[in-house]
PDB file of C-alpha atoms in Angstrom:
ATOM      1  CA  MET T 179     114.413  16.656 134.948  1.00 54.00           C
ATOM      2  CA  ALA T 180     115.050  20.388 134.786  1.00 56.00           C
ATOM      3  CA  THR T 181     114.229  22.234 131.574  1.00 59.00           C
ATOM      4  CA  VAL T 182     117.176  23.998 129.969  1.00 59.00           C
ATOM      5  CA  SER T 183     116.264  27.251 128.237  1.00 58.00           C
ATOM      6  CA  LYS T 184     118.429  28.755 125.532  1.00 60.00           C
ATOM      7  CA  HIS T 185     118.777  32.501 125.056  1.00 60.00           C
ATOM      8  CA  LYS T 186     119.463  33.691 121.547  1.00 58.00           C
ATOM      9  CA  LYS T 187     121.631  36.759 121.288  1.00 60.00           C
ATOM     10  CA  VAL T 188     120.099  39.485 119.118  1.00 52.00           C
ATOM     11  CA  ARG T 189     122.407  41.981 117.475  1.00 55.00           C
ATOM     12  CA  ILE T 190     120.998  45.486 117.363  1.00 49.00           C
ATOM     13  CA  MET T 191     121.253  46.934 113.869  1.00 47.00           C
ATOM     14  CA  LYS T 192     122.303  50.538 113.710  1.00 48.00           C
ATOM     15  CA  GLN T 193     120.860  52.856 111.130  1.00 43.00           C
ATOM     16  CA  LYS T 194     123.118  53.148 108.103  1.00 44.00           C
ATOM     17  CA  LEU T 195     121.156  55.636 106.015  1.00 43.00           C
ATOM     18  CA  LYS T 196     121.783  59.240 106.980  1.00 48.00           C
ATOM     19  CA  LEU T 197     118.598  61.143 106.292  1.00 60.00           C
ATOM     20  CA  PHE T 198     118.439  64.901 105.678  1.00 70.00           C
ATOM     21  CA  ARG T 199     122.177  65.362 105.873  1.00 75.00           C
ATOM     22  CA  ALA T 200     122.975  68.896 107.076  1.00 82.00           C
ATOM     23  CA  ASN T 201     125.574  70.559 109.249  1.00 85.00           C
ATOM     24  CA  GLU T 202     123.028  72.347 111.480  1.00 91.00           C
ATOM     25  CA  PRO T 203     119.973  71.015 113.350  1.00 92.00           C
ATOM     26  CA  LEU T 204     117.779  73.856 112.033  1.00 94.00           C
ATOM     27  CA  LYS T 205     118.508  72.928 108.423  1.00 95.00           C
ATOM     28  CA  SER T 206     117.924  69.239 109.109  1.00 93.00           C
ATOM     29  CA  VAL T 207     114.549  69.940 110.714  1.00 95.00           C
ATOM     30  CA  LEU T 208     113.525  72.183 107.802  1.00 97.00           C
ATOM     31  CA  MET T 209     114.454  69.438 105.314  1.00 96.00           C
ATOM     32  CA  TRP T 210     112.657  66.815 107.416  1.00 95.00           C
ATOM     33  CA  GLY T 211     109.585  69.005 107.828  1.00 96.00           C
ATOM     34  CA  ILE T 212     109.146  69.800 104.152  1.00 96.00           C
ATOM     35  CA  ASN T 213     109.522  66.103 103.355  1.00 96.00           C
ATOM     36  CA  TYR T 214     106.887  65.286 106.004  1.00 96.00           C
ATOM     37  CA  SER T 215     104.554  67.961 104.640  1.00 96.00           C
ATOM     38  CA  PHE T 216     105.060  66.714 101.079  1.00 96.00           C
ATOM     39  CA  SER T 217     104.037  63.200 102.091  1.00 94.00           C
ATOM     40  CA  ALA T 218     101.001  64.378 104.070  1.00 95.00           C
ATOM     41  CA  LEU T 219      99.711  66.717 101.353  1.00 95.00           C
ATOM     42  CA  ASN T 220      99.949  63.963  98.761  1.00 93.00           C
ATOM     43  CA  HIS T 221      97.075  62.249 100.573  1.00 92.00           C
ATOM     44  CA  VAL T 222      94.860  65.344 100.671  1.00 92.00           C
ATOM     45  CA  LYS T 223      92.816  66.325  97.633  1.00 87.00           C
ATOM     46  CA  GLN T 224      93.072  69.979  96.687  1.00 82.00           C
ATOM     47  CA  ARG T 225      89.656  71.643  96.682  1.00 85.00           C
ATOM     48  CA  ALA T 226      88.625  74.050  93.939  1.00 84.00           C
ATOM     49  CA  LEU T 227      87.663  76.626  96.567  1.00 91.00           C
ATOM     50  CA  LEU T 228      89.342  77.172  99.912  1.00 95.00           C
ATOM     51  CA  LEU T 229      87.333  77.679 103.079  1.00 95.00           C
ATOM     52  CA  LYS T 230      87.764  80.250 105.836  1.00 95.00           C
ATOM     53  CA  ASP T 231      89.116  77.507 108.078  1.00 96.00           C
ATOM     54  CA  ASP T 232      91.962  76.841 105.626  1.00 97.00           C
ATOM     55  CA  PHE T 233      93.439  80.231 106.528  1.00 97.00           C
ATOM     56  CA  LYS T 234      93.431  79.255 110.218  1.00 96.00           C
ATOM     57  CA  ALA T 235      94.583  75.669 109.750  1.00 97.00           C
ATOM     58  CA  TYR T 236      97.980  74.256 110.612  1.00 98.00           C
ATOM     59  CA  MET T 237      99.781  70.931 110.613  1.00 97.00           C
ATOM     60  CA  LYS T 238     102.007  70.199 113.602  1.00 97.00           C
ATOM     61  CA  VAL T 239     104.161  67.254 114.613  1.00 96.00           C
ATOM     62  CA  LYS T 240     106.396  66.584 117.611  1.00 96.00           C
ATOM     63  CA  VAL T 241     109.266  64.132 117.211  1.00 93.00           C
ATOM     64  CA  ASN T 242     111.191  62.266 119.906  1.00 92.00           C
ATOM     65  CA  ASN T 243     114.069  60.237 118.479  1.00 83.00           C
ATOM     66  CA  HIS T 244     116.178  57.666 120.270  1.00 80.00           C
ATOM     67  CA  HIS T 245     119.408  56.615 118.555  1.00 76.00           C
ATOM     68  CA  PHE T 246     117.877  57.454 115.171  1.00 77.00           C
ATOM     69  CA  ASN T 247     119.918  59.479 112.688  1.00 72.00           C
ATOM     70  CA  LYS T 248     121.483  61.175 115.670  1.00 76.00           C
ATOM     71  CA  GLU T 249     124.434  62.396 113.632  1.00 76.00           C
ATOM     72  CA  ASN T 250     122.153  64.778 111.708  1.00 75.00           C
ATOM     73  CA  MET T 251     118.830  65.169 113.529  1.00 86.00           C
ATOM     74  CA  PRO T 252     118.229  66.478 117.051  1.00 89.00           C
ATOM     75  CA  SER T 253     116.679  63.957 119.411  1.00 88.00           C
ATOM     76  CA  ARG T 254     113.635  66.173 120.005  1.00 92.00           C
ATOM     77  CA  PHE T 255     112.117  68.776 117.707  1.00 95.00           C
ATOM     78  CA  LYS T 256     108.812  70.195 116.490  1.00 97.00           C
ATOM     79  CA  PHE T 257     107.631  71.160 113.028  1.00 98.00           C
ATOM     80  CA  LYS T 258     104.589  73.279 112.246  1.00 98.00           C
ATOM     81  CA  GLU T 259     103.258  74.328 108.850  1.00 98.00           C
ATOM     82  CA  TYR T 260     100.817  77.217 108.711  1.00 98.00           C
ATOM     83  CA  CYS T 261      97.857  77.116 106.304  1.00 98.00           C
ATOM     84  CA  PRO T 262      99.179  74.106 104.354  1.00 97.00           C
ATOM     85  CA  MET T 263      96.292  73.971 101.861  1.00 97.00           C
ATOM     86  CA  VAL T 264      96.566  77.697 101.152  1.00 97.00           C
ATOM     87  CA  PHE T 265     100.269  77.581 100.365  1.00 98.00           C
ATOM     88  CA  LYS T 266      99.848  74.383  98.368  1.00 97.00           C
ATOM     89  CA  SER T 267      97.296  76.198  96.229  1.00 96.00           C
ATOM     90  CA  LEU T 268      99.598  79.219  95.900  1.00 97.00           C
ATOM     91  CA  ARG T 269     102.459  77.016  94.717  1.00 97.00           C
ATOM     92  CA  ASP T 270     100.157  75.520  92.102  1.00 96.00           C
ATOM     93  CA  ARG T 271      98.973  78.935  90.935  1.00 95.00           C
ATOM     94  CA  PHE T 272     102.540  80.224  90.683  1.00 95.00           C
ATOM     95  CA  GLY T 273     103.486  77.221  88.581  1.00 95.00           C
ATOM     96  CA  VAL T 274     105.814  75.667  91.160  1.00 96.00           C
ATOM     97  CA  ASP T 275     106.105  71.936  90.516  1.00 96.00           C
ATOM     98  CA  LYS T 276     105.623  70.017  93.764  1.00 95.00           C
ATOM     99  CA  MET T 277     108.498  67.654  92.969  1.00 96.00           C
ATOM    100  CA  ASP T 278     110.837  70.592  92.295  1.00 96.00           C
ATOM    101  CA  TYR T 279     109.846  72.182  95.604  1.00 97.00           C
ATOM    102  CA  TRP T 280     110.402  68.929  97.485  1.00 96.00           C
ATOM    103  CA  ASP T 281     113.704  68.163  95.732  1.00 95.00           C
ATOM    104  CA  SER T 282     115.054  71.689  96.237  1.00 96.00           C
ATOM    105  CA  PHE T 283     114.787  71.389 100.019  1.00 96.00           C
ATOM    106  CA  THR T 284     115.522  67.710 100.587  1.00 94.00           C
ATOM    107  CA  ARG T 285     118.244  66.606  98.161  1.00 93.00           C
ATOM    108  CA  HIS T 286     120.924  68.897  99.616  1.00 93.00           C
ATOM    109  CA  GLN T 287     120.956  71.212 102.589  1.00 93.00           C
ATOM    110  CA  PRO T 288     120.147  74.893 101.952  1.00 94.00           C
ATOM    111  CA  LEU T 289     122.990  77.346 102.486  1.00 93.00           C
ATOM    112  CA  TRP T 290     123.075  80.611 104.402  1.00 91.00           C
ATOM    113  CA  ASP T 291     123.305  83.699 102.192  1.00 86.00           C
ATOM    114  CA  SER T 292     124.944  86.648 103.946  1.00 76.00           C
ATOM    115  CA  THR T 293     124.524  88.981 100.948  1.00 68.00           C
ATOM    116  CA  ARG T 294     120.771  89.397 101.368  1.00 63.00           C
ATOM    117  CA  GLY T 295     119.130  92.011 103.524  1.00 57.00           C
ATOM    118  CA  LYS T 296     120.293  94.051 106.492  1.00 56.00           C
ATOM    119  CA  SER T 297     117.182  93.835 108.666  1.00 62.00           C
ATOM    120  CA  GLY T 298     118.632  91.236 111.014  1.00 68.00           C
ATOM    121  CA  SER T 299     116.874  88.393 109.247  1.00 78.00           C
ATOM    122  CA  LYS T 300     118.800  85.444 107.872  1.00 89.00           C
ATOM    123  CA  PHE T 301     118.351  83.842 104.480  1.00 91.00           C
ATOM    124  CA  LEU T 302     118.708  80.247 103.368  1.00 95.00           C
ATOM    125  CA  VAL T 303     119.006  79.502  99.654  1.00 94.00           C
ATOM    126  CA  THR T 304     118.327  76.059  98.187  1.00 96.00           C
ATOM    127  CA  TYR T 305     121.166  74.256  96.449  1.00 93.00           C
ATOM    128  CA  ASN T 306     119.678  75.034  93.012  1.00 93.00           C
ATOM    129  CA  ARG T 307     118.996  78.676  94.012  1.00 91.00           C
ATOM    130  CA  GLN T 308     115.333  78.412  93.034  1.00 93.00           C
ATOM    131  CA  PHE T 309     113.910  79.209  96.474  1.00 95.00           C
ATOM    132  CA  VAL T 310     114.772  81.448  99.414  1.00 94.00           C
ATOM    133  CA  ALA T 311     113.827  80.751 103.035  1.00 95.00           C
ATOM    134  CA  LYS T 312     113.875  83.776 105.317  1.00 93.00           C
ATOM    135  CA  THR T 313     113.756  83.820 109.104  1.00 94.00           C
ATOM    136  CA  ILE T 314     111.047  86.172 110.353  1.00 93.00           C
ATOM    137  CA  SER T 315     109.685  87.191 113.747  1.00 93.00           C
ATOM    138  CA  SER T 316     106.480  86.068 115.437  1.00 94.00           C
ATOM    139  CA  GLU T 317     105.074  89.565 114.820  1.00 93.00           C
ATOM    140  CA  GLU T 318     105.694  89.138 111.114  1.00 92.00           C
ATOM    141  CA  VAL T 319     103.949  85.767 111.207  1.00 94.00           C
ATOM    142  CA  GLU T 320     100.934  87.577 112.627  1.00 94.00           C
ATOM    143  CA  GLN T 321     101.187  90.106 109.800  1.00 90.00           C
ATOM    144  CA  MET T 322     101.183  87.270 107.300  1.00 92.00           C
ATOM    145  CA  HIS T 323      98.022  85.803 108.826  1.00 94.00           C
ATOM    146  CA  GLN T 324      96.304  89.190 108.682  1.00 92.00           C
ATOM    147  CA  MET T 325      97.013  89.731 104.980  1.00 92.00           C
ATOM    148  CA  LEU T 326      97.119  86.143 103.668  1.00 96.00           C
ATOM    149  CA  GLU T 327      93.452  85.853 102.723  1.00 96.00           C
ATOM    150  CA  GLU T 328      93.522  89.153 100.805  1.00 95.00           C
ATOM    151  CA  TYR T 329      96.806  88.176  99.177  1.00 95.00           C
ATOM    152  CA  TYR T 330      95.424  84.804  98.107  1.00 97.00           C
ATOM    153  CA  SER T 331      92.270  86.368  96.659  1.00 96.00           C
ATOM    154  CA  TYR T 332      94.384  88.842  94.698  1.00 95.00           C
ATOM    155  CA  ILE T 333      96.578  86.080  93.254  1.00 95.00           C
ATOM    156  CA  VAL T 334      93.524  84.019  92.272  1.00 96.00           C
ATOM    157  CA  LYS T 335      91.857  87.031  90.658  1.00 94.00           C
ATOM    158  CA  GLY T 336      94.983  87.821  88.638  1.00 92.00           C
ATOM    159  CA  HIS T 337      95.622  84.171  87.703  1.00 92.00           C
ATOM    160  CA  GLY T 338      99.054  84.351  89.335  1.00 91.00           C
ATOM    161  CA  GLN T 339     100.199  87.280  87.140  1.00 88.00           C
ATOM    162  CA  THR T 340     101.872  89.687  89.549  1.00 85.00           C
ATOM    163  CA  LEU T 341     105.178  91.303  90.390  1.00 78.00           C
ATOM    164  CA  LEU T 342     104.436  90.893  94.085  1.00 82.00           C
ATOM    165  CA  PRO T 343     106.460  88.406  96.153  1.00 84.00           C
ATOM    166  CA  GLN T 344     105.482  84.771  95.681  1.00 90.00           C
ATOM    167  CA  PHE T 345     104.832  83.305  99.134  1.00 95.00           C
ATOM    168  CA  LEU T 346     105.270  79.530  98.940  1.00 97.00           C
ATOM    169  CA  GLY T 347     105.358  78.269 102.531  1.00 97.00           C
ATOM    170  CA  LEU T 348     105.321  79.366 106.171  1.00 98.00           C
ATOM    171  CA  TYR T 349     106.810  77.150 108.890  1.00 98.00           C
ATOM    172  CA  ARG T 350     107.770  77.112 112.553  1.00 98.00           C
ATOM    173  CA  LEU T 351     110.724  74.990 113.639  1.00 98.00           C
ATOM    174  CA  THR T 352     111.433  74.254 117.295  1.00 97.00           C
ATOM    175  CA  VAL T 353     114.908  72.946 118.109  1.00 94.00           C
ATOM    176  CA  ASN T 354     116.256  72.813 121.672  1.00 88.00           C
ATOM    177  CA  ASP T 355     113.172  74.743 122.830  1.00 91.00           C
ATOM    178  CA  GLN T 356     114.056  77.628 120.498  1.00 95.00           C
ATOM    179  CA  GLU T 357     111.467  78.627 117.893  1.00 97.00           C
ATOM    180  CA  SER T 358     112.355  79.812 114.395  1.00 97.00           C
ATOM    181  CA  TYR T 359     109.829  81.048 111.842  1.00 97.00           C
ATOM    182  CA  ILE T 360     110.612  80.442 108.173  1.00 97.00           C
ATOM    183  CA  LEU T 361     108.975  82.120 105.170  1.00 96.00           C
ATOM    184  CA  VAL T 362     109.720  80.506 101.790  1.00 97.00           C
ATOM    185  CA  MET T 363     109.652  82.518  98.552  1.00 93.00           C
ATOM    186  CA  ARG T 364     110.770  82.040  94.977  1.00 91.00           C
ATOM    187  CA  ASN T 365     114.202  83.525  94.285  1.00 86.00           C
ATOM    188  CA  VAL T 366     113.983  86.696  92.197  1.00 77.00           C
ATOM    189  CA  PHE T 367     117.466  86.267  90.742  1.00 71.00           C
ATOM    190  CA  SER T 368     117.979  83.736  87.986  1.00 64.00           C
ATOM    191  CA  PRO T 369     120.024  80.738  89.190  1.00 67.00           C
ATOM    192  CA  ARG T 370     121.772  80.735  85.795  1.00 68.00           C
ATOM    193  CA  LEU T 371     123.211  84.261  85.983  1.00 68.00           C
ATOM    194  CA  ALA T 372     125.844  85.760  88.259  1.00 67.00           C
ATOM    195  CA  ILE T 373     124.987  89.242  89.557  1.00 66.00           C
ATOM    196  CA  HIS T 374     127.970  91.585  89.296  1.00 64.00           C
ATOM    197  CA  LYS T 375     126.423  94.818  90.587  1.00 67.00           C
ATOM    198  CA  LYS T 376     123.354  95.686  92.672  1.00 63.00           C
ATOM    199  CA  TYR T 377     121.423  98.928  93.175  1.00 62.00           C
ATOM    200  CA  ASP T 378     119.054  99.454  96.091  1.00 61.00           C
ATOM    201  CA  LEU T 379     116.695 102.299  95.207  1.00 58.00           C
ATOM    202  CA  LYS T 380     114.717 103.782  98.089  1.00 56.00           C
ATOM    203  CA  SER T 381     114.485 107.462  97.098  1.00 46.00           C
ATOM    204  CA  LYS T 382     116.514 108.206 100.227  1.00 49.00           C
ATOM    205  CA  PRO T 383     120.115 109.455 100.618  1.00 44.00           C
ATOM    206  CA  LEU T 384     121.491 106.104 101.769  1.00 41.00           C
ATOM    207  CA  PRO T 385     125.108 105.067 101.121  1.00 39.00           C
ATOM    208  CA  THR T 386     126.557 103.034  98.265  1.00 39.00           C
ATOM    209  CA  LEU T 387     124.901 102.214  94.963  1.00 50.00           C
ATOM    210  CA  LYS T 388     121.604 103.904  95.686  1.00 51.00           C
ATOM    211  CA  ASP T 389     119.314 106.144  93.632  1.00 54.00           C
ATOM    212  CA  ALA T 390     122.028 108.671  92.746  1.00 58.00           C
ATOM    213  CA  ASP T 391     124.371 105.912  91.559  1.00 60.00           C
ATOM    214  CA  PHE T 392     121.655 104.501  89.337  1.00 59.00           C
ATOM    215  CA  LEU T 393     120.979 107.894  87.737  1.00 59.00           C
ATOM    216  CA  THR T 394     124.677 108.721  87.413  1.00 62.00           C
ATOM    217  CA  ASP T 395     125.339 105.432  85.619  1.00 61.00           C
ATOM    218  CA  LEU T 396     122.505 106.280  83.160  1.00 56.00           C
ATOM    219  CA  CYS T 397     120.949 102.833  83.540  1.00 62.00           C
ATOM    220  CA  LYS T 398     118.018 101.908  81.314  1.00 67.00           C
ATOM    221  CA  MET T 399     115.859  98.812  81.151  1.00 65.00           C
ATOM    222  CA  HIS T 400     115.404  97.541  77.589  1.00 69.00           C
ATOM    223  CA  ILE T 401     112.328  95.327  77.715  1.00 70.00           C
ATOM    224  CA  GLY T 402     110.369  96.255  74.593  1.00 76.00           C
ATOM    225  CA  GLU T 403     107.100  98.160  74.185  1.00 82.00           C
ATOM    226  CA  GLU T 404     104.791  95.165  74.689  1.00 84.00           C
ATOM    227  CA  SER T 405     106.562  94.045  77.854  1.00 78.00           C
ATOM    228  CA  LYS T 406     106.630  97.639  79.092  1.00 78.00           C
ATOM    229  CA  LYS T 407     102.832  97.936  78.782  1.00 82.00           C
ATOM    230  CA  LYS T 408     102.299  94.585  80.487  1.00 83.00           C
ATOM    231  CA  MET T 409     104.699  95.448  83.308  1.00 77.00           C
ATOM    232  CA  LEU T 410     103.140  98.861  84.000  1.00 79.00           C
ATOM    233  CA  SER T 411      99.624  97.397  83.889  1.00 84.00           C
ATOM    234  CA  THR T 412     100.593  94.674  86.356  1.00 82.00           C
ATOM    235  CA  LEU T 413     102.316  97.198  88.615  1.00 76.00           C
ATOM    236  CA  GLU T 414      99.229  99.398  88.670  1.00 82.00           C
ATOM    237  CA  CYS T 415      97.167  96.485  89.995  1.00 86.00           C
ATOM    238  CA  ASP T 416      99.905  95.480  92.446  1.00 82.00           C
ATOM    239  CA  ILE T 417     100.198  99.013  93.828  1.00 76.00           C
ATOM    240  CA  GLN T 418      96.449  99.216  94.339  1.00 83.00           C
ATOM    241  CA  PHE T 419      96.583  95.956  96.314  1.00 85.00           C
ATOM    242  CA  LEU T 420      99.464  97.270  98.444  1.00 80.00           C
ATOM    243  CA  GLN T 421      97.662 100.541  99.166  1.00 79.00           C
ATOM    244  CA  GLU T 422      94.497  98.718 100.180  1.00 85.00           C
ATOM    245  CA  ASN T 423      96.545  96.660 102.646  1.00 82.00           C
ATOM    246  CA  ASN T 424      98.525  99.642 103.986  1.00 80.00           C
ATOM    247  CA  LEU T 425     101.848  98.374 102.612  1.00 74.00           C
ATOM    248  CA  ILE T 426     103.351 101.708 101.679  1.00 64.00           C
ATOM    249  CA  ASP T 427     107.158 101.481 101.791  1.00 61.00           C
ATOM    250  CA  TYR T 428     108.773 100.208  98.586  1.00 56.00           C
ATOM    251  CA  SER T 429     112.344  99.683  97.467  1.00 59.00           C
ATOM    252  CA  LEU T 430     113.809  98.556  94.179  1.00 58.00           C
ATOM    253  CA  LEU T 431     116.767  96.220  94.010  1.00 61.00           C
ATOM    254  CA  ILE T 432     118.444  96.019  90.617  1.00 64.00           C
ATOM    255  CA  GLY T 433     121.108  93.452  89.846  1.00 66.00           C
ATOM    256  CA  VAL T 434     123.312  93.829  86.776  1.00 68.00           C
ATOM    257  CA  HIS T 435     124.767  90.827  85.004  1.00 66.00           C
ATOM    258  CA  ASN T 436     127.737  91.680  82.766  1.00 65.00           C
ATOM    259  CA  PRO T 437     128.199  89.085  79.983  1.00 63.00           C
ATOM    260  CA  GLU T 438     131.813  90.192  79.406  1.00 61.00           C
ATOM    261  CA  ILE T 439     132.730  89.310  82.975  1.00 60.00           C
ATOM    262  CA  ALA T 440     130.853  86.041  82.643  1.00 52.00           C
ATOM    263  CA  LEU T 441     132.715  85.144  79.462  1.00 51.00           C
ATOM    264  CA  ALA T 442     135.994  86.046  81.106  1.00 53.00           C
ATOM    265  CA  ASN T 443     135.135  83.486  83.754  1.00 52.00           C
ATOM    266  CA  SER T 444     134.491  80.909  81.006  1.00 44.00           C
ATOM    267  CA  MET T 445     130.773  80.859  81.693  1.00 40.00           C
ATOM    268  CA  ARG T 446     128.339  80.111  78.872  1.00 38.00           C
ATOM    269  CA  MET T 447     124.875  81.461  79.520  1.00 35.00           C
ATOM    270  CA  LEU T 448     121.838  82.910  77.818  1.00 34.00           C
ATOM    271  CA  VAL T 449     121.532  86.670  78.284  1.00 35.00           C
ATOM    272  CA  MET T 450     118.168  87.354  79.837  1.00 34.00           C
ATOM    273  CA  THR T 451     116.343  90.201  81.562  1.00 35.00           C
ATOM    274  CA  VAL T 452     114.510  89.240  84.743  1.00 35.00           C
ATOM    275  CA  LYS T 453     112.122  91.570  86.478  1.00 38.00           C
ATOM    276  CA  GLY T 454     110.558  91.323  89.910  1.00 42.00           C
ATOM    277  CA  LEU T 455     109.247  93.374  92.783  1.00 42.00           C
ATOM    278  CA  VAL T 456     110.754  93.863  96.210  1.00 41.00           C
ATOM    279  CA  VAL T 457     108.249  94.994  98.807  1.00 41.00           C
ATOM    280  CA  VAL T 458     109.375  96.055 102.261  1.00 36.00           C
ATOM    281  CA  CYS T 459     106.384  95.774 104.583  1.00 34.00           C
ATOM    282  CA  TRP T 460     106.624  97.807 107.772  1.00 31.00           C
ATOM    283  CA  SER T 461     104.556  97.688 110.952  1.00 26.00           C
ATOM    284  CA  LEU T 462     104.889  99.737 114.119  1.00 24.00           C
ATOM    285  CA  THR T 463     105.470  97.985 117.424  1.00 23.00           C
ATOM    286  CA  VAL T 464     104.578  99.402 120.831  1.00 26.00           C
ATOM    287  CA  GLU T 465     108.048 100.947 120.996  1.00 26.00           C
ATOM    288  CA  ALA T 466     107.367 102.583 117.601  1.00 25.00           C
ATOM    289  CA  SER T 467     110.211 100.687 115.993  1.00 26.00           C
ATOM    290  CA  MET T 468     109.737  99.261 112.515  1.00 27.00           C
ATOM    291  CA  ILE T 469     109.828  95.638 111.486  1.00 29.00           C
ATOM    292  CA  GLY T 470     110.665  95.058 107.855  1.00 32.00           C
ATOM    293  CA  TRP T 471     110.766  92.105 105.515  1.00 29.00           C
ATOM    294  CA  CYS T 472     112.360  92.052 102.093  1.00 30.00           C
ATOM    295  CA  LEU T 473     110.433  89.728  99.809  1.00 29.00           C
ATOM    296  CA  GLN T 474     111.413  88.484  96.378  1.00 30.00           C
ATOM    297  CA  VAL T 475     110.067  86.822  93.251  1.00 29.00           C
ATOM    298  CA  THR T 476     111.045  86.022  89.676  1.00 28.00           C
ATOM    299  CA  VAL T 477     108.374  87.192  87.258  1.00 28.00           C
ATOM    300  CA  LEU T 478     109.298  87.555  83.576  1.00 28.00           C
ATOM    301  CA  GLU T 479     112.282  86.887  81.322  1.00 29.00           C
ATOM    302  CA  HIS T 480     113.117  88.648  78.058  1.00 29.00           C
ATOM    303  CA  LEU T 481     116.165  88.993  75.813  1.00 28.00           C
ATOM    304  CA  ALA T 482     118.191  92.088  76.639  1.00 32.00           C
ATOM    305  CA  HIS T 483     118.805  94.698  73.955  1.00 34.00           C
ATOM    306  CA  ASN T 484     122.076  96.027  75.346  1.00 36.00           C
ATOM    307  CA  GLY T 485     125.329  94.727  76.816  1.00 36.00           C
ATOM    308  CA  ASN T 486     124.127  94.408  80.402  1.00 37.00           C
ATOM    309  CA  VAL T 487     121.360  92.281  81.819  1.00 37.00           C
ATOM    310  CA  VAL T 488     119.201  94.026  84.398  1.00 38.00           C
ATOM    311  CA  VAL T 489     117.543  91.928  87.098  1.00 36.00           C
ATOM    312  CA  CYS T 490     114.955  94.246  88.541  1.00 38.00           C
ATOM    313  CA  ARG T 491     112.517  94.462  91.420  1.00 39.00           C
ATOM    314  CA  TRP T 492     110.249  97.460  91.643  1.00 36.00           C
ATOM    315  CA  LEU T 493     110.008 100.739  93.152  1.00 37.00           C
ATOM    316  CA  ASP T 494     108.249 103.771  94.294  1.00 33.00           C
ATOM    317  CA  GLN T 495     109.651 105.920  91.528  1.00 36.00           C
ATOM    318  CA  VAL T 496     109.637 106.062  87.743  1.00 36.00           C
ATOM    319  CA  LEU T 497     112.267 103.984  85.946  1.00 47.00           C
ATOM    320  CA  CYS T 498     113.478 104.534  82.423  1.00 50.00           C
ATOM    321  CA  LEU T 499     111.810 101.684  80.533  1.00 55.00           C
ATOM    322  CA  VAL T 500     112.779 101.408  76.869  1.00 54.00           C
TER     323      VAL T 500
END
C-alpha cells in the first residue's frame, strides 16, 4: 500500500514594523547605524584611561537584506564608526546623555538644513535640534584622525570646559557603493529660540551682515563680569590649543533672537544668552585649494540684560563684552 504524504502550506509573514522610517536611504542607514552602535557599546565597559589603539579602532558592519524593511532601508549597505570608545568618552565628558543621543537620531529622521555653511558640505539636524551631522570629505576625516588624540587630551585636561566644537561621533555610510562621511556635533543654537538675524565675522570685506554690519549696529554682548572673565579665560586656553595644532583661521557667527518678534508669533520662551565657538579649520591640498569645516557647540547660557538675545560663537577679534 502506497504511503500518502501531506504537504502543509506555509504562509510567509511579511514584516509589518517599519524600522528607521526616513525618506532617503542615507538617513535610514545613519539611524540604523547609530542604533547598532548604541546596542554594541552598551556591552562594552568604558575604561578610565583610553589606549593608543582606541584612536585607531573602528567598528564596521556590512548588511545584506532580502525583503526586509525594503520600503525604508537599502538592500545592501555598510556602516562604520571611527574610534567608538573615544567618542563615547567624549559624549560622557560633554554631558551628553546616551539615551538622548540615541533618541535624537532614531525616533525621527534628521532633516537637511540648507541655512548652514557655504563650503559645499551638507548638514542634517535632529528632530529636536540638539545635534548636527555634517558631511565631510575623506581628507577631513584624515585631519580628524591627526588631531583627535590631542583634542581628547585637551578636553580631559579641561574637564570638558571649552568653547571649542564638541565632536560627538564620526561615521562612514556606504549606500549604493557611494561613501559618505558624517561628523556629529552638538548644535550651538538653542533649540528653544528662533534666530532672527545672523552675523558672520571674519575680519574680511565679505558681503552681507559681516564685521562692518556688526559694528554699525553697535551690538554688545551683556554677559556679566563673572561670565566675561570665565569666557576670556576659556578662550585663552582654546586659542593656545588651536595654535599648537596649526588651526589658525577663525570666524564668529552671531545669531540674534528678538523677543518682540517671538511674542508677535505667539511664542513663549525664556530669554537666554548662548555662547559658543565656530572654528574653521583649513588644510592645503596638492592643488593648494583650501578645505574648510564649520564646527559648532553650545557652551553656556545666561540671562540677557538687554532686549536682544545674542547667540555667539567666537572670533579672531575683540568683541564688546559688557
